[in-house]
mmCIF file with all atom_site columns, C-alpha atoms in Angstrom:
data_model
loop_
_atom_site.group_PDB
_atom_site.id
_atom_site.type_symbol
_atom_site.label_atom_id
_atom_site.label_alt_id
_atom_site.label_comp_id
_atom_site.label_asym_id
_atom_site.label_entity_id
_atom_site.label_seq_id
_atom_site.pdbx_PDB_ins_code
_atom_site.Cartn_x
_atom_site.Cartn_y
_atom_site.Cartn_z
_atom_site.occupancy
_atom_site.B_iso_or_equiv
_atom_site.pdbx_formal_charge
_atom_site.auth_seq_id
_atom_site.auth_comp_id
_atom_site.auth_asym_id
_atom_site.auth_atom_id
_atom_site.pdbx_PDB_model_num
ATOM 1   C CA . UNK A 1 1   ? 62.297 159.529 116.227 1.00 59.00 ? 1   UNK A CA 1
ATOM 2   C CA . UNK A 1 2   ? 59.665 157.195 114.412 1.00 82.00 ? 2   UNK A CA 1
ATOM 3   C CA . UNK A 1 3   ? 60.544 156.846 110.819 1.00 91.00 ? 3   UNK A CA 1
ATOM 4   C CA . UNK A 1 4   ? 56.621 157.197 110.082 1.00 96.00 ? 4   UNK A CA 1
ATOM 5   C CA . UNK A 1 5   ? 56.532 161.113 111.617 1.00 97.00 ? 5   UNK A CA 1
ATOM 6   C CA . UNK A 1 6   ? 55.757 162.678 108.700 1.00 97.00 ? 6   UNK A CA 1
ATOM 7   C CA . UNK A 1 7   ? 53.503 160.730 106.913 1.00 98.00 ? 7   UNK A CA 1
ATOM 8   C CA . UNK A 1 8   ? 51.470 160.384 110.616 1.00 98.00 ? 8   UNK A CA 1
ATOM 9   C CA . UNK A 1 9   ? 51.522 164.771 110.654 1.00 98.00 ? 9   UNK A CA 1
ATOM 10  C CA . UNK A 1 10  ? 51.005 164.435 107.362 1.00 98.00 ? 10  UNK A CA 1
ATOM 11  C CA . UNK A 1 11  ? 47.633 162.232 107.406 1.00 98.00 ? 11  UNK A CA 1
ATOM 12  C CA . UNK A 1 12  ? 46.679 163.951 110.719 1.00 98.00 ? 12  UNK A CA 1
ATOM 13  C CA . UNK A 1 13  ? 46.640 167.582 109.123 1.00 98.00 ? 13  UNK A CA 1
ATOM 14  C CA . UNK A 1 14  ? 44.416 166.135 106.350 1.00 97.00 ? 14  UNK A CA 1
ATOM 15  C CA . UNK A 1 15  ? 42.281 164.423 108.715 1.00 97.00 ? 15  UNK A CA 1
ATOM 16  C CA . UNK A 1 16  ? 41.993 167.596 110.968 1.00 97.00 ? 16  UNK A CA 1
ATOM 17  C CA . UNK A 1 17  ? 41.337 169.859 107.999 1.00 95.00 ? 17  UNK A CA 1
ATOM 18  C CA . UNK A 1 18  ? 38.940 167.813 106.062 1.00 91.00 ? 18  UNK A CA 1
ATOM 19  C CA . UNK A 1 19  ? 36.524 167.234 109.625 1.00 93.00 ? 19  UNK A CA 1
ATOM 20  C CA . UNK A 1 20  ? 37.123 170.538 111.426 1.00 94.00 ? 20  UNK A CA 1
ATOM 21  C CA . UNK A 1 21  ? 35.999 173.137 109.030 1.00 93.00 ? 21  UNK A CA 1
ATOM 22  C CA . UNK A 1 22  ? 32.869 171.194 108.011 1.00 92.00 ? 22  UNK A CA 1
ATOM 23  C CA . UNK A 1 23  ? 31.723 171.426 112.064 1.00 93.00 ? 23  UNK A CA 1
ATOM 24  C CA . UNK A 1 24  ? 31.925 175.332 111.325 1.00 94.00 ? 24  UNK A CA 1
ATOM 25  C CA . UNK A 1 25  ? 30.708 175.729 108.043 1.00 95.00 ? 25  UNK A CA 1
ATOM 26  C CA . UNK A 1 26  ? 27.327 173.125 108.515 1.00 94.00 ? 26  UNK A CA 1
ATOM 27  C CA . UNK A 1 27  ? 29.286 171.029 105.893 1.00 95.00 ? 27  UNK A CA 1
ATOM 28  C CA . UNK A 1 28  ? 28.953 167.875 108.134 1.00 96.00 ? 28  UNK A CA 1
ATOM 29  C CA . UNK A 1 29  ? 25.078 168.137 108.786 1.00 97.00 ? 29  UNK A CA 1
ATOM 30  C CA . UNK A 1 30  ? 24.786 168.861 104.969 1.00 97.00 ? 30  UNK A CA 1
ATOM 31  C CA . UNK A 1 31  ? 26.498 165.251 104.092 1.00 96.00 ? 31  UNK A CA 1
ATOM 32  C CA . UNK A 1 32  ? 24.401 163.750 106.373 1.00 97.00 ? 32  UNK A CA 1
ATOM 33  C CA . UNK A 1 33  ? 20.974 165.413 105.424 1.00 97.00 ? 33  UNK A CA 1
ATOM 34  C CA . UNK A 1 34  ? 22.006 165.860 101.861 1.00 97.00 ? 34  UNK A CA 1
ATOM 35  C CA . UNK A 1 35  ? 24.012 163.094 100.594 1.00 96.00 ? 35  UNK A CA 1
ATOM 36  C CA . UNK A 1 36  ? 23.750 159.833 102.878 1.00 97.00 ? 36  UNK A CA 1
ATOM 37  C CA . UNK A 1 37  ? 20.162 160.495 103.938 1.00 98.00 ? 37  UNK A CA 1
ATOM 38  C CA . UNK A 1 38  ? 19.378 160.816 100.269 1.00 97.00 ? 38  UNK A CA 1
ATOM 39  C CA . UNK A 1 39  ? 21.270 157.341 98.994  1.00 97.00 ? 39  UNK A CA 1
ATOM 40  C CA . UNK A 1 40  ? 19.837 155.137 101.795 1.00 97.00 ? 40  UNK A CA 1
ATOM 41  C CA . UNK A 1 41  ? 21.058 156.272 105.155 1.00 97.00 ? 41  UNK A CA 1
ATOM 42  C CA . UNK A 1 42  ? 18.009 157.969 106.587 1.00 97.00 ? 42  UNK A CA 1
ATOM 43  C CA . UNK A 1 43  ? 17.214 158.672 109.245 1.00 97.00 ? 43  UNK A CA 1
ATOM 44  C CA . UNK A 1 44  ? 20.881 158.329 110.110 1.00 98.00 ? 44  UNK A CA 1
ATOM 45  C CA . UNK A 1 45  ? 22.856 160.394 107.700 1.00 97.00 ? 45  UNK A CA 1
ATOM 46  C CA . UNK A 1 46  ? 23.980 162.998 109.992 1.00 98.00 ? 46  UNK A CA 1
ATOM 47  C CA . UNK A 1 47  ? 24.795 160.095 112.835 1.00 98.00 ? 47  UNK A CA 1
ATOM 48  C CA . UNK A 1 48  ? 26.851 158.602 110.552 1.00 98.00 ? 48  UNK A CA 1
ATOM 49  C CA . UNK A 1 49  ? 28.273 162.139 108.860 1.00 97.00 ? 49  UNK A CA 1
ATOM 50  C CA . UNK A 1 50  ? 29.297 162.979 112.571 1.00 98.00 ? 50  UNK A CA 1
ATOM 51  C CA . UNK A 1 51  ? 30.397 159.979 113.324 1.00 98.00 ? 51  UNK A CA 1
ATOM 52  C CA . UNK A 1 52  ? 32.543 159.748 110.302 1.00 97.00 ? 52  UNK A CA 1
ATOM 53  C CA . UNK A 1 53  ? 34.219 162.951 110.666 1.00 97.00 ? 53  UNK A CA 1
ATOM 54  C CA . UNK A 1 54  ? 35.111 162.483 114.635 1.00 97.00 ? 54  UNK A CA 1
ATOM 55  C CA . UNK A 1 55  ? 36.603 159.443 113.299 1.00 98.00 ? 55  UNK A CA 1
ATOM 56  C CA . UNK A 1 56  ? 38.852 160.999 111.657 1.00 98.00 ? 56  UNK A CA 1
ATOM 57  C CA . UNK A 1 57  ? 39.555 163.657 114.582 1.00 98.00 ? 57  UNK A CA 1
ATOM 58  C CA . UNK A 1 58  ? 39.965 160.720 117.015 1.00 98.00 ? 58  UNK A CA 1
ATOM 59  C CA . UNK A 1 59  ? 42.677 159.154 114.313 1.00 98.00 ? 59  UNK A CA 1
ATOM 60  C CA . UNK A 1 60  ? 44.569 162.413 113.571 1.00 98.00 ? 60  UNK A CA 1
ATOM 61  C CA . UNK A 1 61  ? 44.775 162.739 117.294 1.00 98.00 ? 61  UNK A CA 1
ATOM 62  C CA . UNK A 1 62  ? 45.865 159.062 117.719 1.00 98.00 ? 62  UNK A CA 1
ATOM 63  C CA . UNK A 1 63  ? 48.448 159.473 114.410 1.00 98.00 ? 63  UNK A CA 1
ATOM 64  C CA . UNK A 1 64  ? 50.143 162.889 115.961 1.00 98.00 ? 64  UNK A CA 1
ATOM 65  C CA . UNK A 1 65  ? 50.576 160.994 119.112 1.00 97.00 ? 65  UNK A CA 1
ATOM 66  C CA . UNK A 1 66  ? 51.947 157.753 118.030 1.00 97.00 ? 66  UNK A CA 1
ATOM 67  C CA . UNK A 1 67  ? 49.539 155.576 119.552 1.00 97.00 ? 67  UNK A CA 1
ATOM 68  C CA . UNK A 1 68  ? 46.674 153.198 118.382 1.00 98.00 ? 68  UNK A CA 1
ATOM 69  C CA . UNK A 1 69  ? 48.520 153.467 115.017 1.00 97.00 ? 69  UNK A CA 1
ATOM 70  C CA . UNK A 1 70  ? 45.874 150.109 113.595 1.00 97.00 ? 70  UNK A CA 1
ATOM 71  C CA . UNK A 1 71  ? 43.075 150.904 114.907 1.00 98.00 ? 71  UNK A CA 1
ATOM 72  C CA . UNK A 1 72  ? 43.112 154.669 113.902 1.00 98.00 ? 72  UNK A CA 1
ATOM 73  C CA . UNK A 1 73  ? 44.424 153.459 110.049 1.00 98.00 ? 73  UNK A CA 1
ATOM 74  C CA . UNK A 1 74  ? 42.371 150.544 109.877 1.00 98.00 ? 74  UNK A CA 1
ATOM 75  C CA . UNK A 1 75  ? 38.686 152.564 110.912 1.00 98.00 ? 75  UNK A CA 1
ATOM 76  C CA . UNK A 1 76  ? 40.144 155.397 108.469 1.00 98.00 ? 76  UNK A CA 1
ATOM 77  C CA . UNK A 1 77  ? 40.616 153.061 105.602 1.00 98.00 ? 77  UNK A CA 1
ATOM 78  C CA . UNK A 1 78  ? 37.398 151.690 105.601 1.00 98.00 ? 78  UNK A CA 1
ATOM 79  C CA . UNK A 1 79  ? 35.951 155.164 105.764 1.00 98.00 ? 79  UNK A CA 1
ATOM 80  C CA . UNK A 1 80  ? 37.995 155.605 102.993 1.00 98.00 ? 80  UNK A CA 1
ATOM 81  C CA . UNK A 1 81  ? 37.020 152.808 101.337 1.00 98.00 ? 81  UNK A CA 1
ATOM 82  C CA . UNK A 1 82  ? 33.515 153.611 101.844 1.00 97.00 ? 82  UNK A CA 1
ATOM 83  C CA . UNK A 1 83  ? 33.948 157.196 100.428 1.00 96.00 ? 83  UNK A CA 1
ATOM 84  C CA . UNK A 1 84  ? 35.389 155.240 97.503  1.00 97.00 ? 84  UNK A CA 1
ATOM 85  C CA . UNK A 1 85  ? 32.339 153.085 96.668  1.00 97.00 ? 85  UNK A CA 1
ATOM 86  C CA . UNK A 1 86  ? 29.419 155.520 97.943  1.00 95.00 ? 86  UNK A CA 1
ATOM 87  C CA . UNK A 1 87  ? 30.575 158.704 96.202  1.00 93.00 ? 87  UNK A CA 1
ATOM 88  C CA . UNK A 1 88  ? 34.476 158.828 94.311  1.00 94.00 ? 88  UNK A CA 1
ATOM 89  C CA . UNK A 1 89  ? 33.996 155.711 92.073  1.00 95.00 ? 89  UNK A CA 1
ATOM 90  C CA . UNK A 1 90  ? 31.296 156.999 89.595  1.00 94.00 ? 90  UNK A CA 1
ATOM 91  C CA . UNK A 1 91  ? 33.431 159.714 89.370  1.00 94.00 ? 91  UNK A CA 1
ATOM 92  C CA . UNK A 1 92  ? 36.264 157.741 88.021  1.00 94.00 ? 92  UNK A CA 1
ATOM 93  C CA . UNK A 1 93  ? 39.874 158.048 88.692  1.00 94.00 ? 93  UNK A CA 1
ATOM 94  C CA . UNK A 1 94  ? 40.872 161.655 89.294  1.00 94.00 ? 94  UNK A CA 1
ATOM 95  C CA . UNK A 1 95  ? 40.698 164.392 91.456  1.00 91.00 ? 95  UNK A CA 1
ATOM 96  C CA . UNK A 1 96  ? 41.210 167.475 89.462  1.00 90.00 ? 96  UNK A CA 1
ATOM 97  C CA . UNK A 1 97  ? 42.743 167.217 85.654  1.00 88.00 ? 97  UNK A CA 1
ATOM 98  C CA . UNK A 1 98  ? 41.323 164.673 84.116  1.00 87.00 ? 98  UNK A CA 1
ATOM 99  C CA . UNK A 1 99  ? 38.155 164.232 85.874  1.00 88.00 ? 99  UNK A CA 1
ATOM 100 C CA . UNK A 1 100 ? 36.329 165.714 89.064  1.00 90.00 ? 100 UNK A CA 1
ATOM 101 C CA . UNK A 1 101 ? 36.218 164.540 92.835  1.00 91.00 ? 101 UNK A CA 1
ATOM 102 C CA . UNK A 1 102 ? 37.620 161.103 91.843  1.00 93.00 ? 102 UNK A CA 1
ATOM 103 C CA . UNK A 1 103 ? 39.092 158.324 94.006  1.00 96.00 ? 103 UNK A CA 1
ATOM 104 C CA . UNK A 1 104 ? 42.778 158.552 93.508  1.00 96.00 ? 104 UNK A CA 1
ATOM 105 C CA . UNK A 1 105 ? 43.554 161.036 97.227  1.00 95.00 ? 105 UNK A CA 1
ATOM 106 C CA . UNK A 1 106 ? 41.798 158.548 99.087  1.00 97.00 ? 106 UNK A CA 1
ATOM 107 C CA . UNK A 1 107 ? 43.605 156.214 97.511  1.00 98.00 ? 107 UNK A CA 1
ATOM 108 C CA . UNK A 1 108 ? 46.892 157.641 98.073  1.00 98.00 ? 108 UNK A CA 1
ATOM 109 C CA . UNK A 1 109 ? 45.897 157.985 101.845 1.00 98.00 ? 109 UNK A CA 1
ATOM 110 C CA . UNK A 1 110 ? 45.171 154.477 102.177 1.00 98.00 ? 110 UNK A CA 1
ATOM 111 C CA . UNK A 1 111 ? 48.404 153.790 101.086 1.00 98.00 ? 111 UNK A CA 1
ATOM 112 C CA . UNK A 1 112 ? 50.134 156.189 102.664 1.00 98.00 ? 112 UNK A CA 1
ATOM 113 C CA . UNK A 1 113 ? 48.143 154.670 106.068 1.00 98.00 ? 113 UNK A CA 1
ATOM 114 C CA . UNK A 1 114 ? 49.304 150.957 104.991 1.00 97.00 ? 114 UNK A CA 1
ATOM 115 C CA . UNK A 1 115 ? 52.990 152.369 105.003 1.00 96.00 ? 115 UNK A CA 1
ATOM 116 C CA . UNK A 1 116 ? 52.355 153.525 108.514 1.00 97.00 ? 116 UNK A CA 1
ATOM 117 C CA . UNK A 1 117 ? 51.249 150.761 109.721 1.00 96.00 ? 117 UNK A CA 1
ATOM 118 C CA . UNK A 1 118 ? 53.793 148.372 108.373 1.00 95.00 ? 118 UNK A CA 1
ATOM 119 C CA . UNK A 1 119 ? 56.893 150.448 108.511 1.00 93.00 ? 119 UNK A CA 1
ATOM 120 C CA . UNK A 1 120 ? 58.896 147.875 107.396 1.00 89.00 ? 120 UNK A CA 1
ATOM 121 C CA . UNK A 1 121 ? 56.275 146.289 104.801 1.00 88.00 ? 121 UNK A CA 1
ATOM 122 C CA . UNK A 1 122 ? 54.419 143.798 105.182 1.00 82.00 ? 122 UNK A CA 1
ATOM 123 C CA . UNK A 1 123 ? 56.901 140.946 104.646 1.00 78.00 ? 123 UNK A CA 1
ATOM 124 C CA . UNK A 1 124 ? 59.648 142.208 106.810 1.00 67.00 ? 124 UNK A CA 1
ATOM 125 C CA . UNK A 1 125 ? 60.720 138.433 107.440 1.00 53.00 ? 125 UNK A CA 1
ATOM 126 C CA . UNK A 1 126 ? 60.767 137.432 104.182 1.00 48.00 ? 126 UNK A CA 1
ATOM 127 C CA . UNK A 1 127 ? 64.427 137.089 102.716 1.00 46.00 ? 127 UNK A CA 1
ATOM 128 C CA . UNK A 1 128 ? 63.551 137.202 99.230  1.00 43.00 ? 128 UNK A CA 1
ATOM 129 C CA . UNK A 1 129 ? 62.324 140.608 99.215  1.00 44.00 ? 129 UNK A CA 1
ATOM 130 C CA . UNK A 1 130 ? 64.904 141.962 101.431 1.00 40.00 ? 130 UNK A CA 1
ATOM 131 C CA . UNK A 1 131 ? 67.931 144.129 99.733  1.00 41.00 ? 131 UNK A CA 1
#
């Protein structure tokens, strides 16, 4: 068994949940039409909207079956990343508590999608930073 299983469910139920119920509830065409057309994107806010959230299909898909690992972190990070400067960083830090719809979850998935990617961190060959 891969010692990154449940952090790759993990992430991949996330990913699943956060792109599947927007196809069903118009919530995709809305942050396309409503949000990216509106800062700059038009006329390809929902192209991009869809194309973000099948992104993150493709990758959950990818995650749960242990292959593509980079490619399916590295285009989700950037999303991620991209979430973080378009619409989370004027928010400031935090999700819920201290503030509203901040950047620290996507964040935490970032990280949580470097750890994946580099079970064994990044300088596994390094003997000063092994035990």
């Amino acid at each position: 068994m891969n010692s990154t299983l449940i952090l790759r469910v993990a992430v991949a139920i996330i990913l699943l949940t956060h792109s599947v119920f927007g196809i069903f509830d118009n919530g995709i065409n809305d942050f396309g039409n409503l949000y990216l057309n509106q800062i700059g994107f038009a006329p390809f806010g929902v192209f991009l909207a869809w194309s973000i959230k099948l992104s993150h299909i493709v990758a959950a898909v990818l995650l749960l079956i242990n292959k593509y690992i980079n490619f399916a972190a590295i285009v989700t990070i950037l999303v991620l990343i991209m979430g973080i400067i378009l619409v989370h960083f004027q928010e400031g830090w935090f999700v819920v508590g201290g503030g509203r719809n901040g950047m620290e979850y996507n964040f935490l998935l970032i990280c949580v999608l470097l750890a994946i990617m580099f079970p064994k961190g990044f300088f596994k060959g390094s003997e000063a930073l092994r035990d």
